XYZ file of N, CA and C in Angstrom:
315
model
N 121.400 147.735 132.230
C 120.377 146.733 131.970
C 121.053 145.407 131.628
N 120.501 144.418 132.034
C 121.063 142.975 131.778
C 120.501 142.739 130.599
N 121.442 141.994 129.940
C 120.799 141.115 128.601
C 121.383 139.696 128.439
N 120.592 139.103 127.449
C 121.103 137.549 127.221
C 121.399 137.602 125.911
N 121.779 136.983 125.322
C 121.814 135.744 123.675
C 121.064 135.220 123.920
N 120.753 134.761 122.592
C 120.141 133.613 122.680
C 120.370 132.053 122.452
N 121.878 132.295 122.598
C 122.516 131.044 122.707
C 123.197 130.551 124.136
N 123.416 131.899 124.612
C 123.249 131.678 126.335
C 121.755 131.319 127.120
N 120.684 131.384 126.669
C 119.232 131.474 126.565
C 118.773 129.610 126.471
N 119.848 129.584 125.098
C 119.774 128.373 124.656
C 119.989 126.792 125.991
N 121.512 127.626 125.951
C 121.836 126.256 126.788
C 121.003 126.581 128.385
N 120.928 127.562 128.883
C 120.105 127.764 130.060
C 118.797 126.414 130.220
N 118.028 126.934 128.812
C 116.781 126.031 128.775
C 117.600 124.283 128.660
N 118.223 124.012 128.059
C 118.464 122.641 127.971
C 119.240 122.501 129.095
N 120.099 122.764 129.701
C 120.550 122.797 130.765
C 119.368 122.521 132.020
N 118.098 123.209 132.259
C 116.785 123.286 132.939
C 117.087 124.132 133.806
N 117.908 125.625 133.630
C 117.773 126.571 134.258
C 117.927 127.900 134.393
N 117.001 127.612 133.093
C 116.214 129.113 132.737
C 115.483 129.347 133.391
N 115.849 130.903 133.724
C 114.934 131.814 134.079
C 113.028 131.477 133.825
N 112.166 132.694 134.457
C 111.138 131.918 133.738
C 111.307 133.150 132.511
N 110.508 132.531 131.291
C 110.332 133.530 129.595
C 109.266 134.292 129.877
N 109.235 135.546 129.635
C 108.140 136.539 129.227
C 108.260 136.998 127.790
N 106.942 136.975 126.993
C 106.652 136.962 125.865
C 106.069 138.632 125.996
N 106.454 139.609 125.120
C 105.932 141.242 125.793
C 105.261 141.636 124.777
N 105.013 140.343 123.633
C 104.648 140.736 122.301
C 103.261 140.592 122.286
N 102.448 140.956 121.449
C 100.666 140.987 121.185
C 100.151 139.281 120.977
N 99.053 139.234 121.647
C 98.417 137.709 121.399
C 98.602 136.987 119.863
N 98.615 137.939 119.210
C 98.617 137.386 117.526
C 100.102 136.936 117.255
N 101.160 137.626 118.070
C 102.772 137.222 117.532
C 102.912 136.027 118.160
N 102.637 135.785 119.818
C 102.296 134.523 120.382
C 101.772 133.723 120.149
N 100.116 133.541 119.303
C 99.895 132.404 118.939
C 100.876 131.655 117.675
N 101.509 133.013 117.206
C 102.077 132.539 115.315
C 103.044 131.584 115.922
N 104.207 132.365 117.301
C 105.070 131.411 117.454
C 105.864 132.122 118.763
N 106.682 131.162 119.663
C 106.918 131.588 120.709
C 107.654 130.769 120.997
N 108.396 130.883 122.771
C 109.520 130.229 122.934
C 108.853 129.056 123.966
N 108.959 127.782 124.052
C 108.864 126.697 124.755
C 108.467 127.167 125.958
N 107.405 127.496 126.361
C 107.481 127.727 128.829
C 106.940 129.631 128.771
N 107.108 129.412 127.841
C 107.106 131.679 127.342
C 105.799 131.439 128.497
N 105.445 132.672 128.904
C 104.049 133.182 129.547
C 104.244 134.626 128.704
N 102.939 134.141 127.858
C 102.157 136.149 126.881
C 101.925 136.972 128.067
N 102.346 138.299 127.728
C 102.443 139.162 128.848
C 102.612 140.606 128.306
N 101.679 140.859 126.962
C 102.015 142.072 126.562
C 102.378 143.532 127.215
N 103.072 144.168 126.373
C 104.343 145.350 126.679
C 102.557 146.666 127.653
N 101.643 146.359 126.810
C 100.629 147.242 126.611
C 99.829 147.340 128.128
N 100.037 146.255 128.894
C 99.498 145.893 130.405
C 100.362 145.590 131.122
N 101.725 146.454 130.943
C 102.861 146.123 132.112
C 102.386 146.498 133.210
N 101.605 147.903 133.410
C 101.781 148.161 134.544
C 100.586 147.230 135.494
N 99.698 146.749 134.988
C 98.869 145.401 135.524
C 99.523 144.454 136.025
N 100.148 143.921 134.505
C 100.450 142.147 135.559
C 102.281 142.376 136.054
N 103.148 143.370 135.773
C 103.997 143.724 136.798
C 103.279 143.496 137.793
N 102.330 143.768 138.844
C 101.918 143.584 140.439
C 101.585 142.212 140.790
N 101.705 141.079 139.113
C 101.282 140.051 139.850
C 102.596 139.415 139.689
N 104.087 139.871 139.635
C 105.428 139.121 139.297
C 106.122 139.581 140.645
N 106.806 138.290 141.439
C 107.730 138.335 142.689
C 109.059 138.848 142.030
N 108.919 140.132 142.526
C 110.117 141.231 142.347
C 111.419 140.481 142.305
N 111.400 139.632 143.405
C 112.532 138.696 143.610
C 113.446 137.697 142.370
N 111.983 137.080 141.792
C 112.244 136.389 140.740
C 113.457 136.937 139.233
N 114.050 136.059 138.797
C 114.450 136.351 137.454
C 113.222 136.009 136.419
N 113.370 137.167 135.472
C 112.240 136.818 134.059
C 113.286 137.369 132.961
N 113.487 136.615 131.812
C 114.237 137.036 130.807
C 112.273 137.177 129.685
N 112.720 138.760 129.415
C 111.573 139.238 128.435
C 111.906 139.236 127.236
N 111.320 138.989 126.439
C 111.586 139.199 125.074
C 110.129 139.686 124.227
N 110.636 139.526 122.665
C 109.863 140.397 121.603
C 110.430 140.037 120.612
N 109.647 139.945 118.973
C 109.817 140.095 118.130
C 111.412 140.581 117.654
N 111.834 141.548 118.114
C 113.462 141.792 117.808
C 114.516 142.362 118.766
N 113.520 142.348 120.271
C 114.164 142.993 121.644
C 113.921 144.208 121.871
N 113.209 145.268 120.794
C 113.365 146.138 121.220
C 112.196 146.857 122.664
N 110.765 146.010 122.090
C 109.824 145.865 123.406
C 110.323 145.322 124.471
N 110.897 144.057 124.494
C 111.626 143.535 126.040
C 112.330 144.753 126.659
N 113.227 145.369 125.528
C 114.027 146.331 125.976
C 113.437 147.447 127.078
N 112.376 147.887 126.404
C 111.356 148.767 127.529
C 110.778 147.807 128.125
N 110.292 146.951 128.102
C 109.620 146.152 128.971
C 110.041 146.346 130.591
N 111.865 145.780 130.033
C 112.814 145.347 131.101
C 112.987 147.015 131.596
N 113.595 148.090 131.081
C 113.511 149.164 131.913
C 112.060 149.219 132.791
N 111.088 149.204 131.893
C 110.050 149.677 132.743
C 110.364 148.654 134.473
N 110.545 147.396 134.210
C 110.376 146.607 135.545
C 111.339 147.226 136.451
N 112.359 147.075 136.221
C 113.310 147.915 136.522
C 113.460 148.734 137.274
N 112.175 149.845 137.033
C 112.571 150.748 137.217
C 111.175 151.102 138.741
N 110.356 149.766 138.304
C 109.608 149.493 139.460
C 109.846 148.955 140.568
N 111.592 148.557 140.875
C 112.174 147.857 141.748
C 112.289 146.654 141.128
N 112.081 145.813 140.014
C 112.612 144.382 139.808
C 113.553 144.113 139.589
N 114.736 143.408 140.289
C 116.252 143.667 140.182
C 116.945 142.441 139.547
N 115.610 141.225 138.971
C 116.469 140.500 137.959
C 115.531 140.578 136.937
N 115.478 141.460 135.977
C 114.735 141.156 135.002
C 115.879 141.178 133.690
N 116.057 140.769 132.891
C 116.543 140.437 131.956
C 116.438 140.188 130.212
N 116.673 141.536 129.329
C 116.075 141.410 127.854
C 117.110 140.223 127.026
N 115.992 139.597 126.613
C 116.585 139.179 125.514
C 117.216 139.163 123.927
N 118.154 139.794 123.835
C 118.519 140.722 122.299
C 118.406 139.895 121.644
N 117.880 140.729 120.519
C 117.699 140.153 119.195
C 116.118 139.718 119.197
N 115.632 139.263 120.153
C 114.377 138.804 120.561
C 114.257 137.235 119.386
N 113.360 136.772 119.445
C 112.749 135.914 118.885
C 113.250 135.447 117.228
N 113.640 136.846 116.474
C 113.921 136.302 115.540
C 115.151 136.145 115.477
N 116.341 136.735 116.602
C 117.374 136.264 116.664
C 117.493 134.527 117.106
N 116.418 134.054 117.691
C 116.536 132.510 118.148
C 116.311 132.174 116.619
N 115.557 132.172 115.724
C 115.358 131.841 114.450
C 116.594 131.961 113.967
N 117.498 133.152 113.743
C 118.667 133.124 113.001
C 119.808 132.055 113.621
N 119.688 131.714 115.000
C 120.977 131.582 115.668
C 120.855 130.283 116.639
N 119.505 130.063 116.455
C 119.235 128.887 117.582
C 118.325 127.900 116.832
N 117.266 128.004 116.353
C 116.261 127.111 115.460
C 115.991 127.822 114.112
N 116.369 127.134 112.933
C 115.730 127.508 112.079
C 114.100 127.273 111.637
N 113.878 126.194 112.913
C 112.135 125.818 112.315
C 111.516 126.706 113.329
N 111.854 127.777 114.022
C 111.051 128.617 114.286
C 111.124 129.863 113.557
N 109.925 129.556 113.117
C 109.035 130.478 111.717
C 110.102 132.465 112.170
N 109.888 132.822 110.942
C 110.361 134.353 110.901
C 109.269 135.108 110.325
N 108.963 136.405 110.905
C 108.104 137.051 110.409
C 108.772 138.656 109.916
């Protein structure tokens, strides 16, 4: 399975070429706080809107602490998506390591 930092994550986005963000977390963790471009895409309706993502594409997924991206990203995976990409640590690793003004829960 591929993974990122989130300091490789980091410069990607300022750089302007990041992947696109999948957010795999529940509407309530997304509205509290999220990453800049994220598209909400909970873990709970993969197998739905997986059919509406170009297999082709890269998506770096994330979560609360990676461990949902983590299945997220197998699950795609394992549906034929051959760049999908978790992001460790998820979200609150960008808090520890990338922004401190994004809130920790």
């Amino acid at each position: 399975m591929q993974e990122i930092n989130v300091k490789q994550l980091a410069e990607q986005i300022k750089n302007g070429t990041a992947p696109t963000l999948i957010d795999v977390r529940e509407p309530d963790e997304y509205a509290f706080v999220h990453l800049p471009g994220a598209v909400l895409k909970p873990l709970g309706g993969i197998y739905q809107w997986a059919q509406e993502l170009d297999k082709d594409q890269t998506y770096v997924l994330y979560c609360h602490t990676g461990a949902r991206s983590w299945q997220a990203t197998y699950l795609l995976e394992r549906m034929g998506f051959k760049n999908v990409v978790n992001l460790s640590g998820g979200i609150d690793s960008w808090s520890l390591h990338v922004d401190a003004n994004v809130p920790r829960y």
